[in-house]
Coordinates of N, CA and C in Angstrom, one line a residue:
X1379 N 21.5 5.8 0.2 CA 20.6 6.5 0.8 C 18.9 5.9 0.4
X1380 N 18.0 5.7 0.8 CA 16.9 5.1 -0.1 C 16.0 6.6 -0.3
X1381 N 15.4 6.4 -1.4 CA 14.9 7.5 -1.8 C 13.5 7.5 -1.3
X1382 N 12.9 8.9 -0.9 CA 11.6 9.0 -0.8 C 10.9 9.9 -2.2
X1383 N 9.7 9.9 -2.3 CA 9.0 10.6 -3.2 C 7.9 10.7 -2.7
X1384 N 7.0 11.9 -3.4 CA 5.9 11.9 -3.3 C 4.8 11.5 -3.9
X1385 N 3.5 11.2 -3.1 CA 2.6 10.4 -3.9 C 2.0 11.0 -5.0
X1386 N 2.0 12.7 -5.2 CA 1.6 13.0 -6.3 C 2.4 13.1 -7.4
X1387 N 3.2 12.4 -7.0 CA 4.4 12.3 -8.2 C 4.0 10.7 -8.9
X1388 N 3.1 9.8 -8.7 CA 2.6 8.5 -9.5 C 1.5 8.7 -10.1
X1389 N 2.2 8.3 -11.3 CA 1.4 8.1 -12.9 C 0.4 7.1 -12.7
X1390 N -1.0 7.4 -12.7 CA -1.8 6.6 -12.5 C -2.8 6.8 -13.7
X1391 N -3.2 5.6 -14.5 CA -3.6 5.6 -15.7 C -4.4 4.3 -16.0
X1392 N -5.5 4.1 -16.4 CA -6.6 3.2 -16.2 C -6.9 3.1 -17.6
X1393 N -7.3 1.6 -18.1 CA -7.7 1.5 -19.2 C -9.7 1.7 -19.5
X1394 N -9.9 2.5 -20.6 CA -11.2 2.8 -20.6 C -11.6 1.5 -21.6
X1395 N -11.3 0.7 -21.8 CA -11.8 -0.3 -22.9 C -11.6 -1.7 -22.3
X1396 N -11.6 -1.8 -20.8 CA -11.5 -3.1 -19.8 C -10.2 -3.9 -20.0
X1397 N -10.4 -4.9 -19.6 CA -8.8 -5.8 -19.3 C -8.1 -6.1 -20.4
X1398 N -6.7 -6.1 -20.3 CA -6.2 -6.7 -21.5 C -6.1 -5.6 -22.6
X1399 N -6.3 -4.2 -22.4 CA -6.4 -3.5 -23.4 C -5.1 -3.0 -24.0
X1400 N -5.2 -2.5 -25.0 CA -4.0 -1.7 -26.2 C -3.6 -0.9 -25.0
X1401 N -2.1 -0.6 -24.5 CA -1.6 0.6 -23.7 C -1.9 1.7 -24.3
X1402 N -2.5 1.9 -25.4 CA -3.0 3.3 -26.2 C -4.1 3.8 -25.5
X1403 N -5.0 2.8 -25.3 CA -6.7 3.1 -24.5 C -6.3 3.3 -22.9
X1404 N -5.0 3.5 -22.3 CA -4.8 3.9 -20.9 C -4.9 5.5 -21.1
X1405 N -5.4 6.1 -20.2 CA -5.8 7.2 -19.7 C -5.6 7.9 -18.2
X1406 N -5.0 9.1 -18.1 CA -4.7 9.7 -16.6 C -6.3 9.8 -16.1
X1407 N -6.1 9.9 -15.0 CA -7.4 10.5 -14.0 C -7.4 11.3 -13.2
X1408 N -7.7 12.7 -13.9 CA -7.6 14.1 -13.0 C -8.3 14.1 -11.6
X1409 N -7.9 15.0 -11.4 CA -9.0 15.1 -9.8 C -8.6 14.3 -8.6
X1410 N -7.5 13.3 -8.8 CA -7.1 12.5 -7.4 C -6.5 13.5 -6.5
X1411 N -6.9 13.3 -5.2 CA -6.0 14.0 -4.3 C -5.4 13.0 -3.3
X1412 N -6.0 11.8 -3.1 CA -5.5 10.8 -2.1 C -5.3 9.3 -2.6
X1413 N -4.4 8.4 -2.4 CA -4.4 7.1 -2.7 C -3.5 6.6 -1.8
X1414 N -4.3 5.2 -1.3 CA -3.9 4.1 -0.5 C -3.9 2.8 -1.1
X1415 N -2.6 2.1 -1.0 CA -2.7 1.3 -1.5 C -2.6 0.1 -0.3
X1416 N -3.7 -1.0 -0.1 CA -3.3 -2.0 0.9 C -3.5 -3.5 0.4
X1417 N -2.9 -4.6 1.1 CA -2.8 -5.7 1.1 C -3.8 -6.3 1.9
X1418 N -4.8 -7.3 1.4 CA -5.3 -8.0 2.6 C -5.2 -9.7 2.4
X1419 N -5.1 -10.3 3.6 CA -4.8 -11.8 3.4 C -6.0 -12.5 3.7
X1420 N -5.9 -13.8 3.3 CA -7.0 -14.9 3.5 C -6.2 -15.8 4.2
X1421 N -6.4 -16.0 5.6 CA -5.9 -16.9 6.6 C -6.7 -18.3 7.1
X1422 N -6.0 -18.9 7.0 CA -7.0 -20.1 7.7 C -6.2 -20.6 9.2
X1423 N -6.7 -20.5 9.7 CA -6.4 -21.3 11.5 C -7.0 -22.4 11.5
X1424 N -6.4 -23.1 12.3 CA -6.5 -24.4 12.9 C -6.0 -24.7 14.5
X1425 N -6.6 -25.5 15.1 CA -6.0 -25.9 16.5 C -5.5 -27.0 16.8
X1426 N -4.3 -27.5 16.5 CA -3.9 -28.8 16.8 C -3.9 -28.9 18.6
X1427 N -3.6 -30.2 18.9 CA -3.9 -30.3 20.2 C -2.4 -30.2 20.8
X1428 N -1.4 -30.0 20.2 CA 0.0 -29.9 20.8 C 0.1 -28.6 20.6
X1429 N -0.5 -27.7 20.1 CA -0.4 -25.9 20.6 C -1.2 -26.1 21.8
X1430 N -1.5 -26.7 22.5 CA -1.9 -26.7 23.6 C -3.3 -25.4 23.9
X1431 N -4.0 -25.3 22.9 CA -5.3 -24.2 22.9 C -4.6 -23.1 22.0
X1432 N -3.6 -22.9 21.8 CA -3.2 -21.8 20.7 C -3.4 -21.9 19.2
X1433 N -3.8 -21.0 18.7 CA -4.2 -21.3 17.3 C -3.1 -21.3 16.4
X1434 N -3.0 -22.1 15.5 CA -1.9 -22.0 14.4 C -2.7 -21.6 12.9
X1435 N -1.8 -20.4 12.2 CA -2.3 -19.9 11.1 C -1.4 -20.0 10.1
X1436 N -2.0 -20.0 8.9 CA -1.2 -19.7 7.5 C -1.7 -18.7 6.6
X1437 N -1.4 -18.2 5.9 CA -1.7 -17.1 4.9 C -2.0 -17.9 3.7
X1438 N -2.9 -17.8 3.2 CA -3.4 -18.8 1.8 C -3.6 -18.1 0.6
X1439 N -4.0 -16.8 1.0 CA -4.1 -15.9 -0.3 C -4.0 -14.7 -0.4
X1440 N -4.0 -13.7 -1.0 CA -3.4 -12.3 -1.1 C -4.5 -11.5 -2.0
X1441 N -5.0 -10.3 -1.5 CA -5.7 -9.7 -2.4 C -5.0 -8.0 -2.4
X1442 N -5.3 -7.3 -3.7 CA -4.5 -6.2 -3.5 C -5.7 -4.8 -3.5
X1443 N -5.9 -3.9 -2.9 CA -6.9 -2.9 -3.3 C -6.3 -1.3 -3.2
X1444 N -6.6 -0.8 -4.0 CA -6.1 0.5 -3.9 C -7.4 1.6 -3.9
X1445 N -7.4 2.6 -2.6 CA -8.5 3.5 -2.7 C -8.1 4.7 -3.2
X1446 N -9.2 5.4 -4.2 CA -8.4 6.9 -4.6 C -9.8 7.6 -4.2
X1447 N -9.4 8.9 -3.8 CA -10.4 9.9 -3.8 C -10.1 11.3 -4.1
X1448 N -10.8 11.8 -4.8 CA -10.9 13.4 -5.4 C -11.9 13.7 -5.7
X1449 N -12.2 14.8 -6.5 CA -12.8 15.7 -7.4 C -13.3 14.9 -8.7
X1450 N -14.6 15.3 -8.7 CA -15.4 15.0 -10.0 C -14.9 16.0 -11.3
X1451 N -14.4 15.6 -12.0 CA -13.7 16.3 -13.2 C -14.4 16.3 -14.3
X1452 N -15.6 16.4 -14.7 CA -16.2 16.2 -16.1 C -15.7 16.9 -17.3
X1453 N -15.5 15.9 -17.9 CA -14.5 16.0 -19.2 C -13.3 15.5 -19.4
X1454 N -12.8 15.1 -18.3 CA -11.5 14.1 -18.3 C -11.9 12.5 -18.3
X1455 N -11.4 11.9 -19.6 CA -12.0 10.8 -20.3 C -11.8 9.9 -18.9
X1456 N -10.5 9.7 -18.1 CA -10.5 9.1 -16.9 C -11.6 9.3 -16.0
X1457 N -11.8 10.1 -15.3 CA -12.7 10.4 -14.4 C -14.1 10.3 -14.7
X1458 N -14.4 10.7 -16.1 CA -15.7 10.3 -16.6 C -15.9 8.7 -16.7
X1459 N -15.0 8.3 -17.1 CA -14.9 6.7 -17.4 C -15.2 6.4 -15.9
X1460 N -14.4 6.3 -14.9 CA -14.6 5.9 -13.3 C -16.1 6.1 -12.9
X1461 N -16.6 7.6 -13.2 CA -17.9 7.8 -12.9 C -19.0 7.4 -13.1
X1462 N -18.8 6.6 -14.9 CA -19.8 6.0 -15.5 C -20.0 4.5 -14.8
X1463 N -18.7 3.7 -14.3 CA -18.7 2.7 -13.4 C -20.0 2.4 -12.4
X1464 N -20.0 3.5 -12.0 CA -21.2 3.7 -10.6 C -22.5 3.2 -11.0
X1465 N -23.0 3.1 -12.2 CA -24.0 2.5 -12.5 C -23.7 1.2 -13.1
X1466 N -22.8 0.9 -13.3 CA -22.8 -0.7 -14.2 C -22.4 -1.8 -13.1
X1467 N -22.7 -3.0 -13.4 CA -22.2 -4.2 -12.8 C -21.6 -5.4 -13.7
X1468 N -21.2 -6.4 -13.0 CA -20.8 -7.3 -13.8 C -19.3 -7.2 -14.3
X1469 N -19.1 -7.6 -15.6 CA -17.5 -7.7 -16.3 C -17.6 -6.2 -16.9
X1470 N -18.9 -5.0 -16.8 CA -18.6 -3.8 -17.0 C -17.8 -3.0 -16.0
X1471 N -17.7 -3.7 -14.9 CA -16.6 -3.0 -13.9 C -15.2 -3.2 -13.8
X1472 N -14.5 -4.5 -14.9 CA -13.6 -4.9 -14.8 C -12.7 -3.9 -15.9
X1473 N -11.4 -3.9 -15.1 CA -10.5 -3.2 -16.2 C -9.0 -3.4 -15.9
X1474 N -8.1 -2.6 -16.2 CA -6.9 -2.5 -15.7 C -6.3 -1.2 -15.6
X1475 N -5.7 -1.0 -14.1 CA -5.0 0.1 -14.0 C -3.5 0.2 -13.5
X1476 N -2.7 1.0 -14.1 CA -1.0 0.9 -14.2 C -0.8 2.2 -13.0
X1477 N 0.0 1.8 -12.2 CA 0.8 2.9 -11.5 C 2.3 2.9 -11.8
X1478 N 2.5 3.8 -12.2 CA 4.1 4.2 -12.5 C 4.9 5.0 -11.6
X1479 N 5.4 4.4 -10.7 CA 6.2 5.4 -9.5 C 7.6 6.2 -9.9
X1480 N 7.5 7.2 -9.4 CA 9.1 8.3 -9.5 C 10.3 7.3 -9.5
X1481 N 10.1 6.0 -8.8 CA 11.6 5.5 -8.8 C 11.4 4.3 -10.2
X1482 N 10.7 4.5 -11.3 CA 10.4 3.6 -11.8 C 9.9 2.4 -12.1
X1483 N 9.4 1.9 -10.9 CA 8.8 0.9 -10.5 C 7.3 0.8 -10.9
X1484 N 6.8 -0.5 -11.6 CA 5.4 -0.2 -12.2 C 4.3 -1.3 -11.3
X1485 N 3.2 -0.7 -11.4 CA 2.2 -1.8 -10.4 C 1.1 -1.9 -12.0
X1486 N 1.0 -3.2 -12.4 CA -0.3 -3.4 -13.3 C -1.4 -4.0 -12.6
X1487 N -2.5 -3.7 -12.7 CA -3.6 -4.6 -11.6 C -4.8 -4.8 -12.5
X1488 N -4.9 -6.1 -12.9 CA -6.2 -6.5 -13.5 C -7.2 -6.0 -12.0
X1489 N -8.4 -5.4 -12.1 CA -9.2 -5.2 -11.2 C -10.5 -4.7 -11.6
X1490 N -11.2 -4.9 -10.1 CA -12.8 -4.6 -10.6 C -12.9 -3.3 -9.9
X1491 N -13.5 -2.4 -10.4 CA -13.6 -0.8 -9.8 C -15.0 -0.7 -8.8
X1492 N -14.9 -0.4 -7.7 CA -16.2 -0.5 -7.1 C -15.9 1.2 -7.0
X1493 N -17.2 2.2 -7.4 CA -17.2 3.5 -7.3 C -18.2 3.5 -5.7
X1494 N -17.8 4.6 -4.9 CA -18.2 4.8 -3.7 C -18.9 5.9 -3.8
X1495 N -18.5 6.9 -4.3 CA -18.9 8.4 -4.4 C -18.9 9.1 -5.7
X1496 N -19.8 9.5 -6.6 CA -19.8 10.3 -7.6 C -20.6 11.3 -7.8
X1497 N -20.0 12.5 -7.0 CA -20.7 14.0 -7.6 C -21.3 14.1 -6.4
X1498 N -21.3 13.5 -5.1 CA -22.1 14.0 -3.5 C -20.8 14.9 -3.1
X1499 N -21.2 15.5 -1.8 CA -20.7 16.2 -1.2 C -21.0 17.4 -0.7
X1500 N -20.6 18.5 0.1 CA -21.0 19.5 0.4 C -20.6 20.7 -0.2
X1501 N -19.7 20.6 -1.1 CA -18.7 21.6 -1.7 C -18.6 21.2 -3.3
X1502 N -17.2 21.1 -3.6 CA -17.1 21.0 -4.6 C -17.4 19.2 -4.9
X1503 N -17.8 18.6 -5.8 CA -18.1 17.1 -6.3 C -17.1 16.2 -6.2
X1504 N -17.6 15.2 -4.9 CA -16.6 14.3 -4.7 C -16.6 13.3 -6.1
X1505 N -15.4 12.5 -6.0 CA -15.4 11.2 -6.6 C -14.4 10.2 -5.7
X1506 N -15.0 9.1 -5.4 CA -14.4 8.3 -4.5 C -14.1 6.8 -5.1
X1507 N -13.2 6.1 -5.1 CA -13.5 4.6 -5.8 C -12.4 4.1 -5.0
X1508 N -12.5 2.1 -5.3 CA -11.6 1.6 -4.9 C -11.1 0.2 -6.3
X1509 N -9.9 0.2 -6.5 CA -9.5 -0.7 -7.3 C -9.2 -2.1 -6.8
X1510 N -10.0 -2.9 -7.0 CA -9.5 -4.6 -6.3 C -9.3 -5.5 -7.2
X1511 N -8.2 -6.2 -6.6 CA -7.4 -7.0 -7.6 C -8.4 -7.8 -8.0
X1512 N -8.0 -8.3 -9.3 CA -9.1 -9.8 -9.8 C -7.8 -10.6 -10.6
X1513 N -7.3 -11.5 -9.6 CA -5.9 -12.5 -10.3 C -4.5 -11.6 -9.8
X1514 N -3.6 -12.1 -9.9 CA -2.3 -11.9 -9.8 C -1.8 -10.3 -10.6
X1515 N -1.2 -9.4 -9.5 CA -0.9 -8.4 -10.1 C 0.7 -8.4 -10.8
X1516 N 1.0 -7.3 -11.4 CA 2.4 -7.8 -12.1 C 3.1 -6.2 -11.3
X1517 N 4.2 -6.4 -10.6 CA 5.0 -5.4 -10.1 C 6.4 -5.7 -10.6
X1518 N 7.0 -4.5 -11.2 CA 8.4 -4.8 -11.4 C 9.1 -3.5 -10.6
X1519 N 10.2 -3.7 -10.4 CA 11.0 -2.9 -9.5 C 11.6 -2.0 -10.5
X1520 N 12.5 -1.1 -9.6 CA 13.2 -0.1 -10.6 C 14.2 -0.7 -11.4
X1521 N 14.7 -1.8 -11.0 CA 15.4 -2.6 -12.1 C 14.9 -3.1 -13.0
X1522 N 13.8 -3.2 -13.1 CA 12.9 -3.7 -14.3 C 12.3 -5.3 -14.0
X1523 N 12.8 -5.8 -12.6 CA 12.6 -7.3 -12.3 C 11.4 -7.4 -11.9
X1524 N 10.6 -8.2 -12.2 CA 9.3 -8.9 -11.8 C 9.5 -9.3 -10.5
X1525 N 8.8 -8.7 -9.5 CA 8.7 -9.2 -8.1 C 7.7 -10.2 -8.1
X1526 N 6.3 -9.3 -8.4 CA 5.2 -10.3 -8.2 C 4.4 -10.6 -9.6
X1527 N 4.0 -11.5 -10.0 CA 3.4 -11.5 -11.3 C 3.6 -12.6 -11.8

């Protein structure tokens, strides 16, 4: 039987020292309430005569994005780091994030962090951000086999 787990049991850590950092520089991000992992595809389309007006398509590239939302938790090193990126540009917004799933699979993603909300809202201060892949992610399944990467 397949195992089902709670999303809240995913261990999310981010490097506060940019890409390729020592694993000891990875810290937790407190205050996360939701997360959604999405894949976007680069498609190429063409219309050959033999298809009689119907398009042919091919997936030519992939991208991975993880959207997070939660609360602004001042004093949490990971939360403070994400909030600080709202005011930066260029390579200063590049880092690595890791997700360790309860089934012991792992996703390691070099990414660009796009902060969408840092402290706004009508109640408790919000923090929302997207981690968008920059290069090939590394995903190992529960057996430790590299599936992507």
